[in-house]
């Protein structure tokens, strides 16, 4: 540590359910170098000041989706957000919005996981194939239909960004809908009607009022807002045309 | 969730463009008044036309114009979010292209409307 | 798999469809309509003075296409606005009770009926 | 204490664990599967794998080629019958994954595409852009949701195994959100907890890769095999260790020293090639490429900077459009983490710890020496990687052996009676008491982070790319010292909810065990083979491979409170007798000779 060591103030919203009534802020002065991420700032605090500081992390390369938090009010992955970009101002980190806080920066994701499971995120084969038949053929344009929506890392930043999630915690929400859309658009899949039941339900796509902030904060350019909004069109078609279609659409 | 929409410029903009709806409604009600007056006969209709000339009405319409123009602008700006991706030759069309296509369509529609009104009037 | 919760199908497509239709119509024609009815005619700009004379408007409103256009503009604008305002109320924390619904969709519904009755009567 | 009764308990929700879970669910839907993971499955470190997964695909390729590449790549320290099984099942598993929705990158006509990878004779690496592990993991995780018999215990931290009657009968896990202990009973336990690379400093591995499962099996008497073989990946970001995939070189990237010279031609990988050529130059195996870096550094031909010594990974000639298509993640990482544009700037890189070739000793189906206990994935040593893993073999390993272990576990439990629950509970309560004592202990003075740092430092010094007795011994001594000091640690957090302070102390405990086994296995192997390269010995004797004394697996056994006991086991050779391990032009010649002698 040289004399020119820069120090940044990190204000952390702390909350320990076993001892605190309410979340409260605590400020730490952290020496940093230009290559240090906000996550590394938090690690510095845990290693040197207070081992009880709690947050999720693993890959530190923006791919595992663990380390989301509100950084100066904006949902971000802390491993790819750098302290230098905030210096010399104070930086404030808090648990992701719209989720119950479990402790410090750790939020309860069980609701999100239920939504993810509910949309049936697996291939429901249109035409089953045996291994001997080899792979399905997918042309570049069939591939282009869904590939963007496969990039979601389940970081839930879009949930922290979406005010409608905040207003209605049952809203299936951007990432889970994007995942449903990913399978619906896959030429190997024939499960759209099954998934539509959920997308078109009262917890489904129409909770979205096209705020669009979900897509703006998405670190992987999934554009979940687009998936949600496009499915309003699909769900509406399904709603109006179900009487015409021979199968009667979904219930 | 109180005051969430103040927390972030993105939300403030969202509220503003949502807010244009009030003016859309106000304008539609103005037209509905006109329709009612039309139904009541020539005198009533002319009185409505006269009322439109009042400074209050003129100012109100300038406001409507601004709000609804902003509505139109944001409506198309949201196209990349709200519309299915446009694919040309197996490639996704850039968002700006979608927005600009929408805006161009709006300008064309407005001019067509003006031309049409002008033709029946003349 | 643990998808045991029974979820009701949402009726939103109806309202959302009306909202979308109105929004699109307002984006395409709204600004020009406001300009024509609210500014150009009252101020005598651009268009012939008798563009919206009683005779011309009555004729327009009696024409089946004209009727349709007037009805679409008034009704869809109202439904568009109603939907947005309803959501905004919810977003401001005024929770979607019957009161809110009456104030928004109710007004739109009444406007639609009024417009339809008058147009059919002309 | 909560009790959950399952049939099969799987510890680890990475690629290996998920594939095993699906295999069990498909083999017998009536079996209850408990899938325990300390992170949500899709956060497992499989997610970070970039380059691809190997399996014969092209008509010009053959199982035989894949076999020989793998055996030679591992410097003959491999179980050849297991490799045979591996290469034959690889394509099936990769197609299976395609059927489950994995978005493999494709050719224009819609078939799955393959790319070149280091040490592979023919292109056979299936890839999903440069996010292969991400896509494999998410595909497996999402597919696993389809099976109602898989009960997930997400964010449950496994602290011990329970055994009775000489067989494993379950695990004890802590629910991280509450600190509650759960005994998860099972007739079979499959460990799939991934590698242990975090015992080093500069590493491509995520924070969760702490060798937990290895330590658990080890403490229950199962050998850790070939642990001295630690792979250094040649192209990592300095300091952080983030990886620039081998796919960068597979796609045609160059490695150059400070003079802009493609130095690999000086290290038996030449002659120089313009286009990527399999097994030449940049497509040499990882151990060789990392070693070449070390030699360049000795010669003063690396680039010295604030981040230490580096060489350049040059992708500029590939062009921006191609880079975006084939290496989008690499592109983004270079921009985000290093502030440079790979289409315009060369990328500074250096070797970093990447993979543990060794692990829990298993047979060809993943079964360990403890009845009922299986291991798959990076934590296991099933015997295909030997002294050096070839890039893209390990993702396929997760699939092939995940399935094999799952199916074998199903067969195993058909003949097993339920255990004595009361005894198991008693054991679990003892585990709980021990763990809580660690948390509640007061008066300690050692910070976890200090011990962790010193351990990583020592491992890097003693078990680096090149090794000598003296520093390895120092490392052994240091780890022994840290083991002692660990007894005096202090844990700031005394709570129950989400106590990561406490859990990371438990992880550190695991890490020290694994580090110790690594260092001792290393110092005992008096030869150079694959990733274990020595510079010492009488007259430099250990610089050479010594098939007479060391064509043997090392097995490290746990001895409480002492250094591990190291023994040696035979290597299974079926059709490829040990030969000189050569690449580049010499490699091609050797290949031809082998062919000629076979006919
Ligand atoms: C950056 C990078 C790139 C790579 N690229 C490639 C490549 O291109 N091709 C290739 O073939 N290989 C590659 N590899 C190697 C390969 O990805 C790994 O070997 C493989 O993914 C390991 O998978 P796994 O299932 O064994 O373990 P992991 O995916 O690491 O999963 C371990 C699981 O165990 C759980 N766990 C661990 N400890 C506990 C505990 N105490 N209690 C409960 N749960 C626990 C974790 O939560 C996790 O779910 C790469 C590795 C890295 C790091
Ligand atoms: S859609 Fe984007 S923001 Fe939302 S969870 Fe996925 S990666 Fe994160
Ligand atoms: S922010 Fe929310 S409201 Fe819709 S467009 Fe995104 S889901
Ligand atoms: S630590 Fe994995 S996304 Fe940030």
Coordinates of N, CA and C in Angstrom, one line a residue, chain A residues 14 16-18 35 37 40 43 45-67 79-82 84 102-103 106-113 116-118 120-125 128-140 143 146-147 150-156 179 182-183 186 188 219-221, chain D residues 39-45 47-48 50 57 92-93 95-113 126 131 134-135 138-139 141-146 152 154-155 177-178 198 201-209 239-243 307 329 332-333 336-337 339 447 449 452-453 492-501 504:
Chain A
X14 N -27.0 -2.6 6.0 CA -26.8 -3.9 6.8 C -28.1 -4.3 7.4
X16 N -29.4 -7.7 9.9 CA -29.3 -9.0 10.5 C -30.6 -9.3 11.2
X17 N -31.4 -10.2 10.7 CA -32.7 -10.5 11.2 C -32.6 -10.9 12.7
X18 N -31.5 -11.4 13.1 CA -31.4 -11.9 14.5 C -31.2 -10.8 15.5
X35 N -8.4 -1.5 -10.5 CA -9.0 -2.7 -11.1 C -10.0 -3.4 -10.2
X37 N -13.4 -4.3 -8.3 CA -14.9 -4.2 -8.5 C -15.5 -3.9 -7.1
X40 N -15.2 -6.8 -5.0 CA -14.0 -6.9 -4.2 C -13.9 -5.9 -3.1
X43 N -15.7 -7.7 -0.4 CA -14.8 -8.7 0.1 C -13.7 -8.1 1.0
X45 N -14.1 -5.6 2.9 CA -14.7 -5.3 4.2 C -14.9 -6.6 5.0
X46 N -15.3 -7.7 4.3 CA -15.5 -8.9 5.0 C -14.2 -9.5 5.6
X47 N -13.1 -9.4 4.7 CA -11.8 -10.0 5.1 C -11.2 -9.2 6.2
X48 N -11.4 -7.9 6.2 CA -10.6 -7.0 7.1 C -11.3 -6.3 8.2
X49 N -12.6 -6.0 8.0 CA -13.3 -5.2 9.0 C -14.4 -6.0 9.7
X50 N -15.2 -6.7 9.0 CA -16.3 -7.4 9.6 C -16.7 -8.6 8.9
X51 N -16.3 -9.8 9.4 CA -16.6 -11.1 8.8 C -18.0 -11.4 8.7
X52 N -18.9 -10.6 9.3 CA -20.3 -11.0 9.3 C -21.0 -10.4 8.1
X53 N -20.3 -9.5 7.3 CA -21.0 -8.9 6.1 C -21.3 -10.1 5.2
X54 N -22.5 -10.1 4.7 CA -23.0 -11.2 3.9 C -23.5 -10.8 2.5
X55 N -23.0 -11.5 1.5 CA -23.5 -11.3 0.2 C -23.2 -12.6 -0.6
X56 N -23.8 -12.7 -1.8 CA -23.6 -13.9 -2.6 C -22.6 -13.5 -3.7
X57 N -21.8 -14.5 -4.0 CA -20.9 -14.3 -5.1 C -20.3 -15.7 -5.5
X58 N -19.8 -15.8 -6.7 CA -18.9 -16.9 -7.0 C -18.0 -16.6 -8.2
X59 N -18.5 -16.5 -9.4 CA -17.6 -16.6 -10.6 C -16.8 -15.4 -10.7
X60 N -17.2 -14.2 -10.2 CA -16.6 -12.9 -10.4 C -16.3 -12.6 -11.9
X61 N -17.0 -13.2 -12.8 CA -16.9 -12.9 -14.2 C -18.2 -12.7 -14.9
X62 N -19.2 -12.3 -14.1 CA -20.5 -11.9 -14.7 C -21.2 -13.0 -15.4
X63 N -21.1 -14.2 -14.9 CA -21.8 -15.3 -15.6 C -22.6 -16.2 -14.7
X64 N -22.3 -16.2 -13.4 CA -23.0 -17.1 -12.5 C -24.3 -16.4 -12.0
X65 N -24.4 -15.1 -12.1 CA -25.6 -14.4 -11.7 C -25.8 -14.3 -10.2
X66 N -24.8 -14.5 -9.4 CA -25.0 -14.4 -7.9 C -25.0 -13.0 -7.3
X67 N -24.2 -12.1 -7.9 CA -23.8 -11.0 -7.1 C -24.5 -9.7 -7.3
X79 N -19.7 -7.7 -9.5 CA -18.4 -8.1 -9.9 C -18.0 -7.4 -11.2
X80 N -18.9 -6.8 -11.9 CA -18.5 -6.1 -13.1 C -18.8 -4.6 -13.0
X81 N -18.9 -4.1 -11.8 CA -19.0 -2.7 -11.6 C -17.8 -2.3 -10.8
X82 N -17.2 -1.2 -11.2 CA -15.9 -0.9 -10.6 C -15.9 0.3 -9.7
X84 N -13.7 2.5 -9.2 CA -13.1 3.7 -9.8 C -14.2 4.6 -10.4
X102 N -32.9 -11.3 3.3 CA -32.6 -12.4 4.3 C -31.5 -11.9 5.3
X103 N -30.5 -11.3 4.7 CA -29.5 -10.8 5.6 C -28.6 -9.9 4.7
X106 N -28.1 -10.3 1.0 CA -28.7 -11.5 0.5 C -30.2 -11.4 0.5
X107 N -30.9 -11.7 -0.6 CA -32.3 -11.6 -0.7 C -32.9 -13.0 -0.8
X108 N -34.2 -13.1 -0.6 CA -34.9 -14.4 -0.7 C -35.3 -14.6 -2.1
X109 N -34.7 -15.6 -2.8 CA -35.0 -15.9 -4.2 C -36.0 -17.0 -4.4
X110 N -36.6 -17.5 -3.3 CA -37.4 -18.7 -3.5 C -38.6 -18.4 -4.4
X111 N -39.2 -17.2 -4.3 CA -40.3 -16.8 -5.1 C -39.9 -16.8 -6.6
X112 N -38.7 -16.3 -6.9 CA -38.2 -16.3 -8.2 C -38.1 -17.7 -8.8
X113 N -37.5 -18.6 -7.9 CA -37.2 -20.0 -8.4 C -38.6 -20.7 -8.7
X116 N -39.7 -19.6 -12.0 CA -38.8 -20.2 -13.0 C -39.3 -21.7 -13.3
X117 N -39.6 -22.4 -12.2 CA -40.0 -23.7 -12.4 C -41.4 -23.8 -13.0
X118 N -42.2 -22.8 -12.7 CA -43.6 -22.9 -13.1 C -43.8 -22.7 -14.6
X120 N -42.2 -24.1 -16.9 CA -41.8 -25.4 -17.6 C -40.6 -25.1 -18.6
X121 N -39.5 -24.8 -18.0 CA -38.3 -24.4 -18.8 C -37.5 -25.6 -19.3
X122 N -38.2 -26.4 -20.1 CA -37.5 -27.5 -20.8 C -38.2 -27.8 -22.1
X123 N -37.4 -28.5 -23.0 CA -38.0 -28.8 -24.2 C -39.2 -29.8 -24.0
X124 N -40.3 -29.4 -24.6 CA -41.4 -30.3 -24.6 C -41.5 -30.7 -26.1
X125 N -40.9 -31.8 -26.5 CA -40.6 -32.0 -27.9 C -41.8 -32.0 -28.8
X128 N -40.5 -36.0 -31.0 CA -39.4 -36.6 -30.3 C -38.4 -37.3 -31.2
X129 N -37.2 -37.4 -30.8 CA -36.2 -38.0 -31.6 C -35.3 -38.9 -30.8
X130 N -34.8 -40.0 -31.4 CA -33.9 -40.8 -30.6 C -32.5 -40.4 -30.8
X131 N -31.6 -40.9 -29.9 CA -30.2 -40.5 -30.0 C -29.6 -40.9 -31.3
X132 N -30.1 -42.1 -31.8 CA -29.5 -42.6 -33.1 C -29.9 -41.7 -34.2
X133 N -31.0 -41.0 -34.1 CA -31.3 -40.1 -35.2 C -30.5 -38.8 -35.2
X134 N -29.7 -38.7 -34.2 CA -28.8 -37.5 -34.2 C -29.5 -36.3 -33.8
X135 N -28.8 -35.1 -34.0 CA -29.3 -33.9 -33.5 C -30.5 -33.4 -34.4
X136 N -31.3 -32.5 -33.9 CA -32.3 -31.8 -34.6 C -31.5 -30.8 -35.5
X137 N -32.1 -30.5 -36.7 CA -31.5 -29.5 -37.6 C -32.1 -28.2 -37.3
X138 N -31.3 -27.2 -37.1 CA -31.8 -25.8 -36.9 C -31.1 -24.9 -37.8
X139 N -31.9 -24.3 -38.7 CA -31.3 -23.3 -39.6 C -30.9 -22.1 -38.9
X140 N -30.0 -21.3 -39.5 CA -29.6 -20.0 -38.8 C -30.8 -19.2 -38.5
X143 N -32.5 -20.6 -35.4 CA -31.6 -20.4 -34.3 C -31.7 -18.9 -33.8
X146 N -34.5 -17.7 -31.1 CA -34.5 -17.9 -29.6 C -33.2 -17.6 -28.9
X147 N -32.1 -17.6 -29.7 CA -30.8 -17.6 -29.0 C -30.6 -16.5 -28.0
X150 N -31.7 -17.1 -24.6 CA -31.0 -18.2 -23.8 C -29.9 -17.6 -22.9
X151 N -29.6 -16.3 -23.1 CA -28.4 -15.8 -22.4 C -28.7 -15.4 -21.0
X152 N -29.9 -15.6 -20.5 CA -30.2 -15.1 -19.1 C -29.4 -15.9 -18.1
X153 N -28.8 -15.1 -17.1 CA -28.0 -15.8 -16.1 C -28.8 -15.8 -14.8
X154 N -30.1 -15.5 -14.8 CA -30.9 -15.6 -13.6 C -30.4 -14.7 -12.5
X155 N -29.9 -13.5 -12.9 CA -29.4 -12.7 -11.8 C -30.5 -11.9 -11.1
X156 N -31.6 -11.9 -11.7 CA -32.8 -11.2 -11.2 C -32.7 -9.7 -11.1
X179 N -37.6 -16.7 -20.3 CA -37.2 -18.1 -20.4 C -38.3 -19.0 -21.1
X182 N -38.1 -18.2 -24.6 CA -37.0 -18.9 -25.2 C -37.4 -20.3 -25.7
X183 N -38.1 -21.0 -24.8 CA -38.5 -22.4 -25.3 C -39.6 -22.3 -26.3
X186 N -38.2 -21.9 -29.7 CA -37.2 -22.9 -30.1 C -37.9 -23.9 -31.1
X188 N -37.4 -26.8 -31.8 CA -37.5 -28.2 -31.3 C -38.7 -28.4 -30.3
X219 N -27.7 -7.3 -17.7 CA -26.3 -7.3 -18.1 C -26.0 -8.2 -19.2
X220 N -27.0 -9.0 -19.7 CA -26.7 -10.0 -20.7 C -27.4 -9.7 -22.0
X221 N -28.1 -8.6 -22.1 CA -28.8 -8.1 -23.3 C -29.8 -9.2 -23.7
Chain D
X39 N -24.9 -23.6 -3.6 CA -25.4 -22.4 -4.4 C -26.5 -23.0 -5.2
X40 N -27.4 -22.1 -5.7 CA -28.4 -22.5 -6.7 C -27.7 -23.2 -7.8
X41 N -28.2 -24.3 -8.3 CA -27.5 -25.1 -9.3 C -26.9 -24.3 -10.4
X42 N -27.7 -23.3 -10.9 CA -27.2 -22.6 -12.1 C -26.0 -21.6 -11.8
X43 N -25.7 -21.5 -10.5 CA -24.5 -20.7 -10.2 C -23.2 -21.5 -10.1
X44 N -23.4 -22.8 -10.2 CA -22.2 -23.7 -10.1 C -21.1 -23.3 -11.1
X45 N -19.9 -23.7 -10.8 CA -18.9 -23.2 -11.6 C -18.8 -23.7 -13.0
X47 N -20.8 -23.2 -14.9 CA -21.3 -22.0 -15.7 C -20.2 -21.2 -16.4
X48 N -19.0 -21.3 -15.8 CA -17.9 -20.4 -16.3 C -17.2 -21.0 -17.5
X50 N -16.0 -22.1 -21.0 CA -16.2 -21.3 -22.1 C -16.1 -22.1 -23.4
X57 N -17.3 -36.1 -33.9 CA -18.5 -35.6 -34.7 C -18.2 -35.7 -36.2
X92 N -22.9 -39.5 -27.8 CA -24.3 -39.7 -27.4 C -24.8 -38.7 -26.4
X93 N -23.9 -38.4 -25.4 CA -24.3 -37.5 -24.4 C -24.5 -36.1 -24.9
X95 N -25.4 -35.3 -28.0 CA -26.6 -35.3 -28.7 C -27.8 -35.2 -27.8
X96 N -27.7 -36.0 -26.7 CA -28.8 -35.9 -25.7 C -29.0 -34.5 -25.2
X97 N -27.9 -33.8 -25.0 CA -28.0 -32.5 -24.5 C -28.6 -31.6 -25.5
X98 N -28.3 -31.9 -26.8 CA -29.0 -31.1 -27.9 C -30.5 -31.4 -27.8
X99 N -30.9 -32.6 -27.6 CA -32.3 -32.9 -27.5 C -33.0 -32.1 -26.3
X100 N -32.2 -31.9 -25.3 CA -32.7 -31.2 -24.2 C -32.7 -29.7 -24.4
X101 N -32.2 -29.3 -25.5 CA -32.3 -27.8 -25.8 C -31.0 -27.0 -25.8
X102 N -29.9 -27.7 -25.5 CA -28.7 -26.9 -25.5 C -28.4 -26.2 -26.9
X103 N -28.2 -24.9 -26.8 CA -28.1 -24.2 -28.1 C -26.7 -24.3 -28.7
X104 N -26.3 -25.5 -29.1 CA -25.0 -25.6 -29.7 C -24.8 -24.7 -30.9
X105 N -23.7 -24.2 -31.1 CA -23.5 -23.4 -32.3 C -23.5 -24.3 -33.5
X106 N -24.0 -23.7 -34.6 CA -24.3 -24.6 -35.8 C -23.6 -24.1 -37.0
X107 N -23.6 -25.1 -38.0 CA -23.1 -24.7 -39.3 C -24.2 -24.1 -40.1
X108 N -23.9 -23.6 -41.3 CA -25.0 -22.9 -42.1 C -26.1 -23.9 -42.4
X109 N -25.8 -25.2 -42.6 CA -26.9 -26.1 -42.9 C -27.6 -26.7 -41.7
X110 N -27.3 -26.1 -40.5 CA -28.1 -26.4 -39.4 C -27.7 -27.6 -38.5
X111 N -26.5 -28.2 -38.8 CA -25.9 -29.2 -38.0 C -25.1 -28.6 -36.9
X112 N -24.8 -29.4 -35.8 CA -23.9 -28.9 -34.8 C -22.5 -28.7 -35.3
X113 N -21.9 -27.6 -35.0 CA -20.5 -27.3 -35.4 C -19.5 -27.7 -34.4
X126 N -17.5 -29.5 -29.4 CA -18.9 -28.9 -29.6 C -18.9 -27.7 -28.7
X131 N -19.7 -19.7 -24.5 CA -20.4 -19.9 -23.2 C -20.9 -21.3 -23.0
X134 N -21.9 -22.5 -19.5 CA -23.2 -21.8 -19.2 C -24.4 -22.5 -19.8
X135 N -24.3 -22.7 -21.1 CA -25.5 -23.3 -21.7 C -25.7 -24.8 -21.3
X138 N -27.2 -24.5 -17.7 CA -28.6 -24.1 -17.7 C -29.5 -25.1 -18.3
X139 N -29.1 -25.8 -19.4 CA -29.9 -26.8 -20.1 C -30.1 -27.9 -19.1
X141 N -29.9 -27.9 -15.8 CA -30.7 -27.4 -14.6 C -32.2 -27.3 -15.0
X142 N -32.4 -26.7 -16.1 CA -33.8 -26.5 -16.5 C -34.5 -27.9 -16.8
X143 N -33.7 -28.8 -17.5 CA -34.3 -30.1 -17.7 C -34.6 -30.8 -16.4
X144 N -33.7 -30.6 -15.4 CA -33.9 -31.3 -14.2 C -35.3 -31.0 -13.5
X145 N -35.8 -29.8 -13.9 CA -37.0 -29.3 -13.3 C -38.2 -30.2 -13.7
X146 N -38.0 -30.9 -14.9 CA -39.0 -31.7 -15.4 C -39.3 -33.0 -14.5
X152 N -34.8 -30.6 -4.7 CA -33.6 -29.8 -4.5 C -33.4 -29.2 -3.1
X154 N -31.5 -26.3 -2.3 CA -30.6 -25.2 -2.8 C -30.1 -24.4 -1.6
X155 N -28.9 -24.0 -1.7 CA -28.2 -23.3 -0.7 C -28.2 -24.1 0.7
X177 N -29.8 -20.3 4.9 CA -30.6 -19.2 5.2 C -31.0 -19.2 6.7
X178 N -30.9 -20.4 7.3 CA -31.4 -20.5 8.7 C -30.3 -21.0 9.7
X198 N -9.3 -23.2 -5.8 CA -9.2 -22.0 -4.9 C -8.1 -22.1 -3.8
X201 N -3.8 -19.0 -5.7 CA -4.2 -17.6 -5.7 C -4.8 -17.2 -7.0
X202 N -3.9 -17.1 -8.0 CA -4.4 -16.7 -9.3 C -5.1 -17.9 -10.0
X203 N -6.4 -17.8 -10.0 CA -7.1 -19.0 -10.5 C -8.3 -18.6 -11.3
X204 N -8.7 -19.5 -12.2 CA -9.9 -19.2 -13.1 C -11.2 -19.6 -12.4
X205 N -11.0 -20.0 -11.1 CA -12.2 -20.6 -10.5 C -13.0 -19.7 -9.6
X206 N -14.2 -20.0 -9.5 CA -15.1 -19.2 -8.7 C -14.9 -19.4 -7.2
X207 N -15.5 -18.5 -6.4 CA -15.3 -18.6 -4.9 C -15.7 -19.9 -4.3
X208 N -16.6 -20.6 -5.0 CA -17.2 -21.8 -4.4 C -16.3 -23.0 -4.6
X209 N -15.3 -22.9 -5.4 CA -14.5 -24.1 -5.8 C -13.5 -24.4 -4.8
X239 N -3.6 -11.2 -12.3 CA -4.2 -10.8 -11.0 C -5.5 -11.5 -10.7
X240 N -6.5 -11.3 -11.5 CA -7.8 -11.9 -11.2 C -7.9 -13.3 -11.6
X241 N -7.1 -13.7 -12.6 CA -7.1 -15.1 -13.1 C -8.3 -15.4 -14.0
X242 N -9.1 -14.4 -14.3 CA -10.2 -14.7 -15.2 C -9.7 -15.3 -16.5
X243 N -10.5 -16.2 -17.1 CA -10.0 -17.0 -18.2 C -10.3 -16.4 -19.6
X307 N 1.1 -5.5 -13.8 CA 0.4 -6.7 -13.4 C 1.3 -7.9 -13.4
X329 N -18.2 -13.6 -25.4 CA -18.0 -13.4 -24.0 C -16.6 -12.9 -23.7
X332 N -16.4 -9.3 -24.5 CA -17.0 -8.4 -23.5 C -16.1 -8.4 -22.2
X333 N -15.5 -9.5 -21.9 CA -14.7 -9.6 -20.7 C -13.5 -8.7 -20.9
X336 N -14.8 -5.2 -20.4 CA -15.2 -4.8 -19.1 C -14.1 -4.8 -18.1
X337 N -13.4 -5.9 -18.1 CA -12.4 -6.1 -17.0 C -11.0 -5.5 -17.3
X339 N -10.6 -3.1 -20.1 CA -10.7 -1.9 -20.8 C -10.0 -1.9 -22.1
X447 N -7.3 -14.6 11.6 CA -8.4 -14.3 10.7 C -8.4 -15.3 9.6
X449 N -9.2 -15.0 6.5 CA -8.6 -14.5 5.3 C -7.1 -14.5 5.3
X452 N -6.1 -18.2 4.6 CA -6.4 -18.5 3.3 C -5.3 -17.9 2.3
X453 N -5.0 -16.7 2.6 CA -4.0 -16.0 1.7 C -2.6 -16.7 1.8
X492 N -16.1 -13.9 13.3 CA -16.8 -12.6 13.7 C -18.3 -12.9 14.0
X493 N -18.9 -13.7 13.0 CA -20.3 -13.8 13.0 C -20.7 -15.0 13.9
X494 N -21.6 -14.8 14.8 CA -22.0 -15.9 15.7 C -23.4 -16.2 15.4
X495 N -24.0 -15.6 14.4 CA -25.5 -15.9 14.2 C -25.7 -17.2 13.5
X496 N -27.0 -17.4 13.2 CA -27.4 -18.6 12.5 C -27.7 -18.3 11.0
X497 N -28.4 -17.2 10.8 CA -28.9 -16.9 9.5 C -27.7 -16.5 8.6
X498 N -27.6 -17.2 7.5 CA -26.7 -16.8 6.5 C -25.3 -16.5 7.0
X499 N -24.8 -17.4 7.8 CA -23.5 -17.2 8.4 C -22.3 -17.6 7.4
X500 N -22.0 -16.8 6.5 CA -21.0 -17.1 5.5 C -19.6 -17.1 6.1
X501 N -19.4 -16.4 7.2 CA -18.2 -16.3 7.9 C -17.8 -17.7 8.4
X504 N -17.3 -20.2 5.5 CA -16.0 -20.1 4.8 C -14.9 -20.6 5.7

